[in-house]
Short mmCIF file of C-alpha atoms in Angstrom, two decimals:
data_model
loop_
_atom_site.label_atom_id
_atom_site.label_comp_id
_atom_site.label_asym_id
_atom_site.label_seq_id
_atom_site.Cartn_x
_atom_site.Cartn_y
_atom_site.Cartn_z
CA UNK A 11 -19.64 -6.21 10.68
CA UNK A 12 -18.93 -2.79 11.68
CA UNK A 13 -16.48 -0.03 10.48
CA UNK A 14 -14.18 -1.32 13.73
CA UNK A 15 -13.95 -4.69 12.93
CA UNK A 16 -13.15 -4.36 8.78
CA UNK A 17 -10.33 -1.71 9.51
CA UNK A 18 -8.86 -4.72 12.35
CA UNK A 19 -9.02 -7.44 9.46
CA UNK A 20 -6.09 -8.69 7.63
CA UNK A 21 -5.43 -7.34 3.90
CA UNK A 22 -5.71 -10.67 3.18
CA UNK A 23 -9.20 -11.22 4.74
CA UNK A 24 -10.49 -7.56 3.21
CA UNK A 25 -9.79 -8.60 -0.52
CA UNK A 26 -10.76 -12.61 0.20
CA UNK A 27 -14.19 -10.91 1.29
CA UNK A 28 -14.32 -8.37 -2.08
CA UNK A 29 -13.64 -11.46 -3.97
CA UNK A 30 -16.71 -13.48 -2.41
CA UNK A 31 -18.84 -10.20 -2.46
CA UNK A 32 -19.12 -10.40 1.80
CA UNK A 33 -18.38 -6.56 1.61
CA UNK A 34 -18.04 -4.63 -1.19
CA UNK A 35 -15.02 -1.97 -2.10
CA UNK A 36 -17.10 0.92 -1.15
CA UNK A 37 -17.91 -0.42 2.23
CA UNK A 38 -14.37 -1.44 2.93
CA UNK A 39 -13.03 2.58 1.71
CA UNK A 40 -16.19 3.81 3.61
CA UNK A 41 -14.75 2.16 6.72
CA UNK A 42 -11.18 3.21 6.45
CA UNK A 43 -12.45 6.61 5.76
CA UNK A 44 -14.05 6.53 9.05
CA UNK A 45 -11.16 6.09 10.46
CA UNK A 46 -8.89 8.33 8.89
CA UNK A 47 -11.76 11.21 10.17
CA UNK A 48 -11.17 10.17 13.45
CA UNK A 49 -7.45 9.36 14.15
CA UNK A 50 -6.11 11.24 11.72
CA UNK A 51 -6.48 14.60 13.02
CA UNK A 52 -4.49 13.10 16.64
CA UNK A 53 -1.43 11.79 14.35
CA UNK A 54 -0.79 13.58 11.24
CA UNK A 55 -0.18 10.55 9.20
CA UNK A 56 -2.49 11.46 6.10
CA UNK A 57 -1.50 14.42 4.55
CA UNK A 58 -3.40 14.43 1.37
CA UNK A 59 -6.87 13.12 0.79
CA UNK A 60 -8.52 12.71 -2.31
CA UNK A 61 -11.86 10.75 -1.20
CA UNK A 62 -14.17 12.07 -3.60
CA UNK A 63 -11.75 10.33 -6.49
CA UNK A 64 -11.19 7.21 -4.30
CA UNK A 65 -14.31 6.63 -3.76
CA UNK A 66 -15.68 6.68 -7.46
CA UNK A 67 -12.26 4.61 -7.67
CA UNK A 68 -14.27 2.07 -5.45
CA UNK A 69 -17.51 2.07 -7.21
CA UNK A 70 -15.69 1.18 -10.34
CA UNK A 71 -14.38 -1.75 -8.32
CA UNK A 72 -17.29 -2.79 -7.24
CA UNK A 73 -18.24 -2.65 -10.85
CA UNK A 74 -16.11 -4.99 -11.86
CA UNK A 75 -16.52 -7.63 -9.13
CA UNK A 76 -19.95 -8.16 -10.36
CA UNK A 77 -18.33 -8.36 -14.20
CA UNK A 78 -16.95 -11.72 -13.47
CA UNK A 79 -14.27 -9.98 -14.78
CA UNK A 80 -10.26 -10.85 -13.78
CA UNK A 81 -9.47 -9.61 -10.56
CA UNK A 82 -5.82 -8.27 -8.94
CA UNK A 83 -4.75 -10.05 -5.88
CA UNK A 84 -5.62 -6.43 -3.90
CA UNK A 85 -8.79 -5.92 -5.34
CA UNK A 86 -10.54 -3.09 -3.91
CA UNK A 87 -8.31 -2.74 -1.29
CA UNK A 88 -8.03 1.68 0.01
CA UNK A 89 -3.87 2.77 0.59
CA UNK A 90 -2.38 6.11 0.81
CA UNK A 91 1.03 6.24 -0.63
CA UNK A 92 3.94 7.76 0.90
CA UNK A 93 4.37 11.66 -0.53
CA UNK A 94 7.77 11.01 -2.44
CA UNK A 95 5.89 8.57 -4.91
CA UNK A 96 5.10 10.03 -7.94
CA UNK A 97 1.24 9.56 -8.10
CA UNK A 98 -0.12 10.68 -11.55
CA UNK A 99 -2.83 13.44 -10.89
CA UNK A 100 -1.77 14.04 -6.93
CA UNK A 101 0.13 15.86 -5.46
CA UNK A 102 3.52 14.92 -4.44
CA UNK A 103 5.85 17.50 -2.76
CA UNK A 104 8.36 14.90 -1.17
CA UNK A 105 7.89 17.19 2.01
CA UNK A 106 9.16 19.92 0.20
CA UNK A 107 7.98 23.58 0.24
CA UNK A 108 9.61 23.73 -3.28
CA UNK A 109 7.40 21.01 -4.45
CA UNK A 110 4.01 21.81 -2.98
CA UNK A 111 2.08 22.27 -5.93
CA UNK A 112 3.69 19.43 -7.72
CA UNK A 113 1.19 17.27 -9.44
CA UNK A 114 3.02 14.62 -11.42
CA UNK A 115 1.57 13.14 -14.97
CA UNK A 116 3.01 9.69 -14.36
CA UNK A 117 2.69 6.93 -11.18
CA UNK A 118 5.97 5.58 -9.74
CA UNK A 119 6.25 1.56 -10.83
CA UNK A 120 5.39 0.76 -7.51
CA UNK A 121 1.94 2.58 -7.90
CA UNK A 122 1.59 1.46 -11.38
CA UNK A 123 1.61 -1.97 -9.83
CA UNK A 124 -0.36 -1.76 -6.78
CA UNK A 125 -2.76 0.15 -9.14
CA UNK A 126 -3.11 -3.18 -11.19
CA UNK A 127 -2.97 -5.42 -8.24
CA UNK A 128 -6.17 -3.51 -7.65
CA UNK A 129 -5.48 -0.81 -5.32
CA UNK A 130 -7.61 2.35 -4.81
CA UNK A 131 -5.96 5.31 -3.87
CA UNK A 132 -6.82 7.45 -0.97
CA UNK A 133 -4.48 9.99 -0.56
CA UNK A 134 -0.18 10.12 0.32
CA UNK A 135 1.58 10.01 3.77
CA UNK A 136 3.77 12.38 5.29
CA UNK A 137 6.92 11.83 4.87
CA UNK A 138 10.33 14.42 6.18
CA UNK A 139 11.61 16.51 3.40
CA UNK A 140 13.45 14.68 0.54
CA UNK A 141 12.94 11.42 2.86
CA UNK A 142 16.17 12.59 4.66
CA UNK A 143 16.08 10.96 8.38
CA UNK A 144 14.32 9.04 10.27
CA UNK A 145 11.79 11.44 11.83
CA UNK A 146 8.56 12.65 10.03
CA UNK A 147 8.46 16.18 10.37
CA UNK A 148 8.78 18.99 7.33
CA UNK A 149 7.77 22.37 6.93
CA UNK A 150 4.83 21.70 4.80
CA UNK A 151 2.28 19.73 6.54
CA UNK A 152 3.90 19.45 10.29
CA UNK A 153 5.15 16.84 12.38
CA UNK A 154 3.09 13.12 12.64
CA UNK A 155 3.10 11.90 16.04
CA UNK A 156 3.75 7.95 16.93
CA UNK A 157 0.62 6.45 18.12
CA UNK A 158 1.54 4.53 20.82
CA UNK A 159 2.84 7.78 22.43
CA UNK A 160 1.67 10.83 20.83
CA UNK A 161 4.55 12.73 22.52
CA UNK A 162 6.78 10.53 20.30
CA UNK A 163 7.98 10.06 16.89
CA UNK A 164 7.24 7.11 14.63
CA UNK A 165 10.21 6.93 12.74
CA UNK A 166 10.73 7.99 9.07
CA UNK A 167 11.02 8.57 6.51
CA UNK A 168 8.33 6.23 5.87
CA UNK A 169 6.48 7.65 9.15
CA UNK A 170 2.92 8.61 7.97
CA UNK A 171 2.48 4.78 6.70
CA UNK A 172 3.56 2.85 9.76
CA UNK A 173 1.32 5.17 11.58
CA UNK A 174 -1.82 4.89 8.92
CA UNK A 175 -1.26 0.80 9.27
CA UNK A 176 -0.62 0.81 12.81
CA UNK A 177 -4.39 2.87 13.00
CA UNK A 178 -6.12 0.46 10.68
CA UNK A 179 -6.74 3.81 8.11
CA UNK A 180 -5.60 1.69 5.45
CA UNK A 181 -4.56 -2.23 5.37
CA UNK A 182 -1.47 -1.63 3.36
CA UNK A 183 1.45 0.41 2.78
CA UNK A 184 4.32 1.53 0.51
CA UNK A 185 7.74 3.33 1.36
CA UNK A 186 10.88 3.16 0.44
CA UNK A 187 14.17 2.19 2.42
CA UNK A 188 18.20 3.66 2.22
CA UNK A 189 19.15 3.76 5.76
CA UNK A 190 15.93 2.10 7.44
CA UNK A 191 13.06 4.49 6.33
CA UNK A 192 10.76 1.27 5.88
CA UNK A 193 12.56 -0.94 9.00
CA UNK A 194 12.77 2.25 11.67
CA UNK A 195 9.31 3.71 11.58
CA UNK A 196 7.94 -0.46 11.55
CA UNK A 197 9.86 -0.68 14.97
CA UNK A 198 8.54 2.59 16.24
CA UNK A 199 4.63 1.93 15.38
CA UNK A 200 4.98 -2.26 15.96
CA UNK A 201 4.13 -3.11 12.32
CA UNK A 202 6.08 -5.29 9.83
CA UNK A 203 8.58 -3.43 7.28
CA UNK A 204 10.96 -5.59 4.63
CA UNK A 205 13.41 -4.02 2.81
CA UNK A 206 13.85 -6.50 0.13
CA UNK A 207 16.65 -7.37 -2.21
CA UNK A 208 18.15 -5.03 -3.86
CA UNK A 209 16.51 -4.66 -7.25
CA UNK A 210 13.73 -7.24 -6.14
CA UNK A 211 11.54 -4.09 -6.38
CA UNK A 212 13.07 -1.90 -8.99
CA UNK A 213 12.76 1.74 -8.22
CA UNK A 214 11.58 3.32 -11.61
CA UNK A 215 11.96 6.49 -12.59
CA UNK A 216 14.75 6.54 -10.42
CA UNK A 217 15.98 10.02 -9.67
CA UNK A 218 19.43 8.98 -9.15
CA UNK A 219 21.13 7.66 -12.56
CA UNK A 220 22.90 4.92 -10.44
CA UNK A 221 21.56 4.24 -7.33
CA UNK A 222 23.18 1.39 -4.96
CA UNK A 223 21.11 1.74 -1.95
CA UNK A 224 17.45 3.04 -1.74
CA UNK A 225 14.83 0.41 -2.50
CA UNK A 226 10.86 0.48 -2.74
CA UNK A 227 9.31 -2.12 -0.16
CA UNK A 228 6.18 -2.55 1.34
CA UNK A 229 4.35 -2.11 5.22
CA UNK A 230 1.86 -4.28 6.73
CA UNK A 231 0.39 -5.34 10.05
CA UNK A 232 1.94 -9.19 9.41
CA UNK A 233 4.18 -11.06 7.36
CA UNK A 234 1.52 -12.19 5.25
CA UNK A 235 0.13 -9.51 4.56
CA UNK A 236 3.75 -7.72 3.83
CA UNK A 237 3.91 -11.14 1.19
CA UNK A 238 0.83 -10.33 0.03
CA UNK A 239 1.70 -6.85 -1.17
CA UNK A 240 5.08 -8.44 -2.48
CA UNK A 241 3.15 -10.34 -4.77
CA UNK A 242 2.11 -7.17 -6.38
CA UNK A 243 5.13 -5.26 -6.44
CA UNK A 244 7.74 -7.01 -7.03
CA UNK A 245 9.35 -8.66 -10.54
CA UNK A 246 11.82 -7.12 -13.02
CA UNK A 247 11.04 -4.12 -15.38
CA UNK A 248 12.83 -3.25 -18.48
CA UNK A 249 12.96 0.39 -17.75
CA UNK A 250 14.84 -0.66 -14.20
CA UNK A 251 18.65 -0.52 -14.49
CA UNK A 252 19.26 -3.06 -10.92
CA UNK A 253 16.64 -5.79 -11.38
CA UNK A 254 16.58 -9.09 -9.88
CA UNK A 255 14.57 -11.47 -12.09
CA UNK A 256 11.45 -13.16 -10.10
CA UNK A 257 11.57 -15.49 -7.32
CA UNK A 258 11.52 -18.92 -7.51
CA UNK A 259 8.41 -18.98 -5.25
CA UNK A 260 5.13 -17.26 -5.27
CA UNK A 261 5.50 -14.69 -2.46
CA UNK A 262 1.80 -15.04 -2.12
CA UNK A 263 2.19 -18.60 -1.09
CA UNK A 264 4.92 -18.52 1.16
CA UNK A 265 3.62 -20.48 4.37
CA UNK A 266 3.42 -23.27 2.24
CA UNK A 267 7.00 -24.30 2.88
CA UNK A 268 8.98 -23.85 6.23
CA UNK A 269 12.43 -22.23 6.54
CA UNK A 270 14.90 -24.58 6.48
CA UNK A 271 17.66 -25.48 7.43
CA UNK A 272 17.60 -23.32 10.52
CA UNK A 273 21.18 -21.19 11.37
CA UNK A 274 20.67 -17.67 12.72
CA UNK A 275 23.41 -15.40 14.08
CA UNK A 276 22.64 -13.01 17.38
CA UNK A 277 24.21 -9.89 16.14
CA UNK A 278 22.86 -7.41 19.77
CA UNK A 279 24.99 -4.48 18.74
CA UNK A 280 27.04 -5.73 15.72
CA UNK A 281 30.29 -6.90 17.50
CA UNK A 282 30.38 -3.53 19.31
CA UNK A 283 30.46 -1.45 15.85
CA UNK A 284 27.17 0.30 17.04
CA UNK A 285 26.00 1.82 20.50
CA UNK A 286 22.45 0.41 21.75
CA UNK A 287 20.35 1.76 24.70
CA UNK A 288 19.30 -0.25 27.40
CA UNK A 289 16.17 -0.26 26.98
CA UNK A 290 16.47 -1.53 23.21
CA UNK A 291 19.00 -4.50 25.07
CA UNK A 292 16.84 -5.51 27.65
CA UNK A 293 13.38 -5.56 25.28
CA UNK A 294 15.27 -7.36 22.69
CA UNK A 295 17.31 -9.60 25.34
CA UNK A 296 14.77 -12.71 24.81
CA UNK A 297 14.44 -12.90 21.15
CA UNK A 298 17.72 -15.75 20.54
CA UNK A 299 15.38 -17.87 23.01
CA UNK A 300 12.25 -18.08 20.81
CA UNK A 301 14.32 -19.04 17.99
CA UNK A 302 15.93 -21.61 19.97
CA UNK A 303 12.74 -23.04 21.37
CA UNK A 304 11.70 -23.40 17.70
CA UNK A 305 14.86 -25.73 17.19
CA UNK A 306 16.66 -22.72 15.58
CA UNK A 307 20.35 -23.25 16.07
CA UNK A 308 22.07 -19.71 17.45
CA UNK A 309 25.10 -19.57 15.52
CA UNK A 310 28.47 -17.55 16.40
CA UNK A 311 29.64 -15.58 13.68
CA UNK A 312 31.39 -12.13 13.38
CA UNK A 313 31.04 -10.76 10.16
CA UNK A 314 32.97 -7.94 9.28
CA UNK A 315 31.13 -4.59 9.14
CA UNK A 316 33.71 -1.72 9.06
CA UNK A 317 33.80 -0.65 5.67
CA UNK A 318 30.07 -0.53 5.80
CA UNK A 319 30.06 3.13 7.87
CA UNK A 320 32.22 5.23 5.44
CA UNK A 321 30.77 3.55 2.38
CA UNK A 322 27.46 4.33 3.26
CA UNK A 323 27.86 7.71 3.88
CA UNK A 324 30.44 8.64 0.97
CA UNK A 325 27.68 7.06 -1.40
CA UNK A 326 24.81 8.86 0.31
CA UNK A 327 26.46 12.07 0.23
CA UNK A 328 27.70 12.05 -3.05
CA UNK A 329 23.82 10.99 -4.33
CA UNK A 330 22.31 13.56 -2.00
CA UNK A 331 25.15 16.26 -3.95
CA UNK A 332 24.18 15.12 -7.36
CA UNK A 333 19.70 14.80 -6.57
CA UNK A 334 19.57 17.84 -4.36
CA UNK A 335 22.67 20.02 -5.27
CA UNK A 336 20.57 22.45 -7.58
CA UNK A 337 17.32 22.90 -4.79
CA UNK A 338 19.54 23.93 -1.97
CA UNK A 339 21.53 26.54 -4.52
CA UNK A 340 18.27 27.53 -5.65
CA UNK A 341 16.29 27.57 -2.48
CA UNK A 342 18.57 27.68 0.58
CA UNK A 343 16.20 29.12 2.86
CA UNK A 344 13.22 26.18 1.74
CA UNK A 345 15.62 23.46 3.07
CA UNK A 346 16.65 21.96 6.44
CA UNK A 347 20.28 22.06 7.51
CA UNK A 348 20.89 18.38 7.67
CA UNK A 349 20.50 18.27 4.26
CA UNK A 350 22.58 21.25 2.84
CA UNK A 351 24.97 19.86 5.68
CA UNK A 352 24.70 15.77 3.90
CA UNK A 353 24.77 18.17 -0.18
CA UNK A 354 27.93 19.62 1.39
CA UNK A 355 29.28 16.45 2.89
CA UNK A 356 28.81 14.95 -1.07
CA UNK A 357 30.23 17.73 -2.70
CA UNK A 358 33.83 17.94 -0.87
CA UNK A 359 34.04 14.50 -1.85
CA UNK A 360 36.92 13.49 -4.44
CA UNK A 361 35.99 10.87 -7.20
CA UNK A 362 38.39 8.51 -5.97
CA UNK A 363 36.73 8.48 -2.74
CA UNK A 364 33.61 7.98 -4.16
CA UNK A 365 35.18 4.97 -6.86
CA UNK A 366 36.56 3.57 -3.94
CA UNK A 367 33.30 3.58 -1.22
CA UNK A 368 31.76 1.64 -4.51
CA UNK A 369 34.66 -0.95 -4.70
CA UNK A 370 33.89 -1.17 -1.06
CA UNK A 371 30.52 -2.16 -1.49
CA UNK A 372 30.73 -4.52 -3.49
CA UNK A 373 33.72 -5.95 -1.16
CA UNK A 374 31.24 -6.06 1.48
CA UNK A 375 28.21 -7.94 -0.87
CA UNK A 376 31.07 -10.68 -1.57
CA UNK A 377 31.65 -10.73 2.69
CA UNK A 378 28.48 -11.01 2.87
CA UNK A 379 27.70 -14.14 0.23
CA UNK A 380 30.19 -16.19 2.24
CA UNK A 381 28.75 -15.49 5.75
CA UNK A 382 25.30 -17.04 4.60
CA UNK A 383 27.72 -20.12 3.59
CA UNK A 384 27.30 -20.76 7.42
CA UNK A 385 24.19 -18.67 8.96
CA UNK A 386 20.75 -18.62 7.31
CA UNK A 387 19.62 -15.28 9.10
CA UNK A 388 21.24 -12.38 11.01
CA UNK A 389 19.42 -11.05 13.76
CA UNK A 390 19.75 -7.70 15.49
CA UNK A 391 18.04 -4.60 16.85
CA UNK A 392 16.11 -2.68 14.14
CA UNK A 393 16.77 0.50 15.98
CA UNK A 394 19.23 1.46 18.44
CA UNK A 395 17.01 3.42 20.46
CA UNK A 396 12.79 3.46 21.27
CA UNK A 397 10.84 5.88 19.83
CA UNK A 398 12.03 9.67 21.04
CA UNK A 399 10.73 13.34 21.81
CA UNK A 400 8.81 15.08 18.69
CA UNK A 401 10.57 18.18 19.66
CA UNK A 402 14.28 15.93 18.83
CA UNK A 403 15.32 16.14 15.29
CA UNK A 404 17.39 13.01 16.38
CA UNK A 405 19.13 11.43 19.40
CA UNK A 406 22.31 13.24 21.03
CA UNK A 407 23.46 10.45 22.52
CA UNK A 408 23.21 6.17 21.94
CA UNK A 409 24.41 3.88 24.38
CA UNK A 410 26.74 5.95 25.93
CA UNK A 411 28.11 7.23 22.32
CA UNK A 412 27.80 11.27 21.19
CA UNK A 413 26.22 11.16 17.72
CA UNK A 414 28.13 13.94 15.56
CA UNK A 415 25.01 13.95 13.26
CA UNK A 416 21.23 12.96 12.20
CA UNK A 417 22.59 9.69 10.48
CA UNK A 418 24.61 8.31 13.36
CA UNK A 419 21.67 6.80 15.21
CA UNK A 420 20.46 4.55 12.39
CA UNK A 421 23.36 2.65 11.85
CA UNK A 422 21.91 -0.47 12.83
CA UNK A 423 19.95 -0.61 9.87
CA UNK A 424 22.16 1.45 7.52
CA UNK A 425 24.88 -0.69 7.94
CA UNK A 426 22.79 -3.62 6.22
CA UNK A 427 21.54 -1.58 3.70
CA UNK A 428 25.43 -1.43 2.54
CA UNK A 429 25.01 -5.45 1.80
CA UNK A 430 21.83 -5.09 -0.33
CA UNK A 431 20.16 -7.95 1.64
CA UNK A 432 17.12 -8.40 2.37
CA UNK A 433 16.27 -7.17 5.66
CA UNK A 434 12.50 -7.20 7.73
CA UNK A 435 11.79 -5.13 11.02
CA UNK A 436 8.89 -7.35 13.21
CA UNK A 437 6.97 -6.68 16.34
CA UNK A 438 9.27 -8.23 18.87
CA UNK A 439 8.29 -6.25 22.50
CA UNK A 440 7.56 -3.66 24.26
CA UNK A 441 9.54 -1.28 26.88
CA UNK A 442 7.62 -1.31 30.59
CA UNK A 443 6.36 2.36 29.88
CA UNK A 444 4.69 0.77 26.57
CA UNK A 445 7.24 1.59 23.27
CA UNK A 446 7.43 -1.11 20.87
CA UNK A 447 10.75 -2.58 20.15
CA UNK A 448 11.25 -4.12 16.94
CA UNK A 449 13.58 -6.96 16.05
CA UNK A 450 15.80 -7.29 12.58
CA UNK A 451 16.56 -10.33 10.85
CA UNK A 452 18.50 -9.60 7.44
CA UNK A 453 18.18 -12.81 5.19
CA UNK A 454 20.71 -14.43 2.37
CA UNK A 455 21.68 -12.71 -1.03
CA UNK A 456 18.56 -12.87 -3.05
CA UNK A 457 16.72 -15.11 -0.35
CA UNK A 458 13.69 -12.39 0.27
CA UNK A 459 11.24 -15.31 0.25
CA UNK A 460 13.05 -17.61 2.72
CA UNK A 461 13.34 -14.30 5.17
CA UNK A 462 9.53 -14.03 5.15
CA UNK A 463 9.14 -17.65 5.61
CA UNK A 464 11.88 -17.01 8.90
CA UNK A 465 9.81 -14.35 9.83
CA UNK A 466 6.68 -15.76 9.75
CA UNK A 467 7.93 -18.06 12.31
CA UNK A 468 8.67 -15.33 14.82
CA UNK A 469 5.55 -13.59 14.43
CA UNK A 470 3.70 -16.81 15.48
CA UNK A 471 5.27 -17.79 18.50
CA UNK A 472 5.25 -14.37 19.31
CA UNK A 473 1.98 -12.51 18.62
CA UNK A 474 3.74 -9.04 20.01
CA UNK A 475 2.61 -7.65 16.28
CA UNK A 476 -1.12 -8.25 17.77
CA UNK A 477 -0.79 -5.51 20.37
CA UNK A 478 -2.31 -2.52 18.79
CA UNK A 479 -2.14 1.12 20.09
CA UNK A 480 -4.04 2.46 22.88
CA UNK A 481 -6.12 5.29 20.82
CA UNK A 482 -7.73 2.78 19.42
CA UNK A 483 -10.70 1.25 21.18
CA UNK A 484 -10.06 -2.65 22.56
CA UNK A 485 -11.19 -5.24 20.42
CA UNK A 486 -14.37 -7.37 21.23
CA UNK A 487 -12.80 -11.14 22.89
CA UNK A 488 -13.49 -12.64 20.03
CA UNK A 489 -12.04 -10.24 17.33
CA UNK A 490 -8.57 -10.79 19.41
CA UNK A 491 -5.62 -12.96 18.06
CA UNK A 492 -4.97 -13.91 14.31
CA UNK A 493 -7.70 -13.47 11.73
CA UNK A 494 -9.70 -16.39 10.16
CA UNK A 495 -7.00 -16.43 7.22
CA UNK A 496 -3.54 -15.43 8.99
CA UNK A 497 -4.80 -18.96 11.60
CA UNK A 498 -5.63 -21.41 8.39
CA UNK A 499 -2.53 -19.75 6.76
CA UNK A 500 0.09 -21.11 9.83
CA UNK A 501 -2.33 -24.00 10.65
CA UNK A 502 -1.46 -25.86 7.56
CA UNK A 503 2.76 -25.52 8.52
CA UNK A 504 1.75 -26.52 11.59
CA UNK A 505 -0.10 -29.82 10.73
CA UNK A 506 1.89 -30.78 8.02
#
């Protein structure tokens, strides 16, 4: 098996082959580094590469494999981490020149857990400054390009991660999501991005004392691989203030059961609350039929998201003022205008406004709990636009509506963030000019496992995620479609 073929396998299949000694961690790393050296110069997804360190870690992983010692579920898999996640001994810039030489002495919890599961760190992936905005560019490393069209954005803030996945430079990726930072780039790059339930993957250490919006989470090229990574990173931690207990069933084995019952609501524009460009609406118009053809009931409901807009903006602005205010004061010339604007908005808020927003968020969470008494899943666009030109900071007009700032075009994601529900971006369609469009599924409270099961049904029915970027050489016929392990996982469900 050559390097190209290795990099197209699923993470599950790679891990199984290492475990059975069909391939070594050194070989797998080498194949992915070949992809990085060949493709990354065109897209600028991986901005820090620790090749020597990774090779040493891979050699140690192979020794452990041969020793017969217990192996983590991601043993030997290479991964670069989002540049907002602290990595011990590896530069972490947060996309800001202020932290250009910052080398943490500890790992974030998500990195700790990935290492415990056997991941081999290869470097860091690009992100916008302080993860602000869903377009991956910054003044240190420049702009990351979409692999389906190099003149377009890959989204963000986990944009480098999504591009690295799409191009086979790594089998899994980590990211974070406040207003869509896992879901938007997944949609724009035709991969899968999961925003877990708030507290499912603890945020440790949290620079925000009372975090209410942002969550760490996984990205992969398939739902089954997202589930595999969730098995490694989910679960409570005593250091975290907001945590959920372990789920009732293992993430790694989500395909053992069907999602039941099957009631889904299709909300193409959240009852007119958001604008959606016509090319997105056209691309997703057939998504409800996919579910109805599978026997799902399409339920008509009208959940009220009116409070979510102001709630998100107030909480976000208050957090930006608290976290980034000092840097804005000290280094105004080094910080982009949109962050300075968001800090100024936060500083202008009264304590009564902030308290009201927090109370409204709790009201929205309770309202959504009641919605899920009559429906099992919500479906809507991930993004209101397709990948836009990299020269833009953000789209000015969406669905005929003018956006007043860099946040408005992401409402289809951030209105969901406020509810703290689990949400996933799935490859769903392509526009006539070859741009990916993702479908967002939103699961019930704490229903991450149920959401992943439902997502796998849609994924299997459509197989849109199998369409790789044109800049990758086409697979030989025998390599197309689902990998062997994924076929077996799904076959168990179909054949029961």
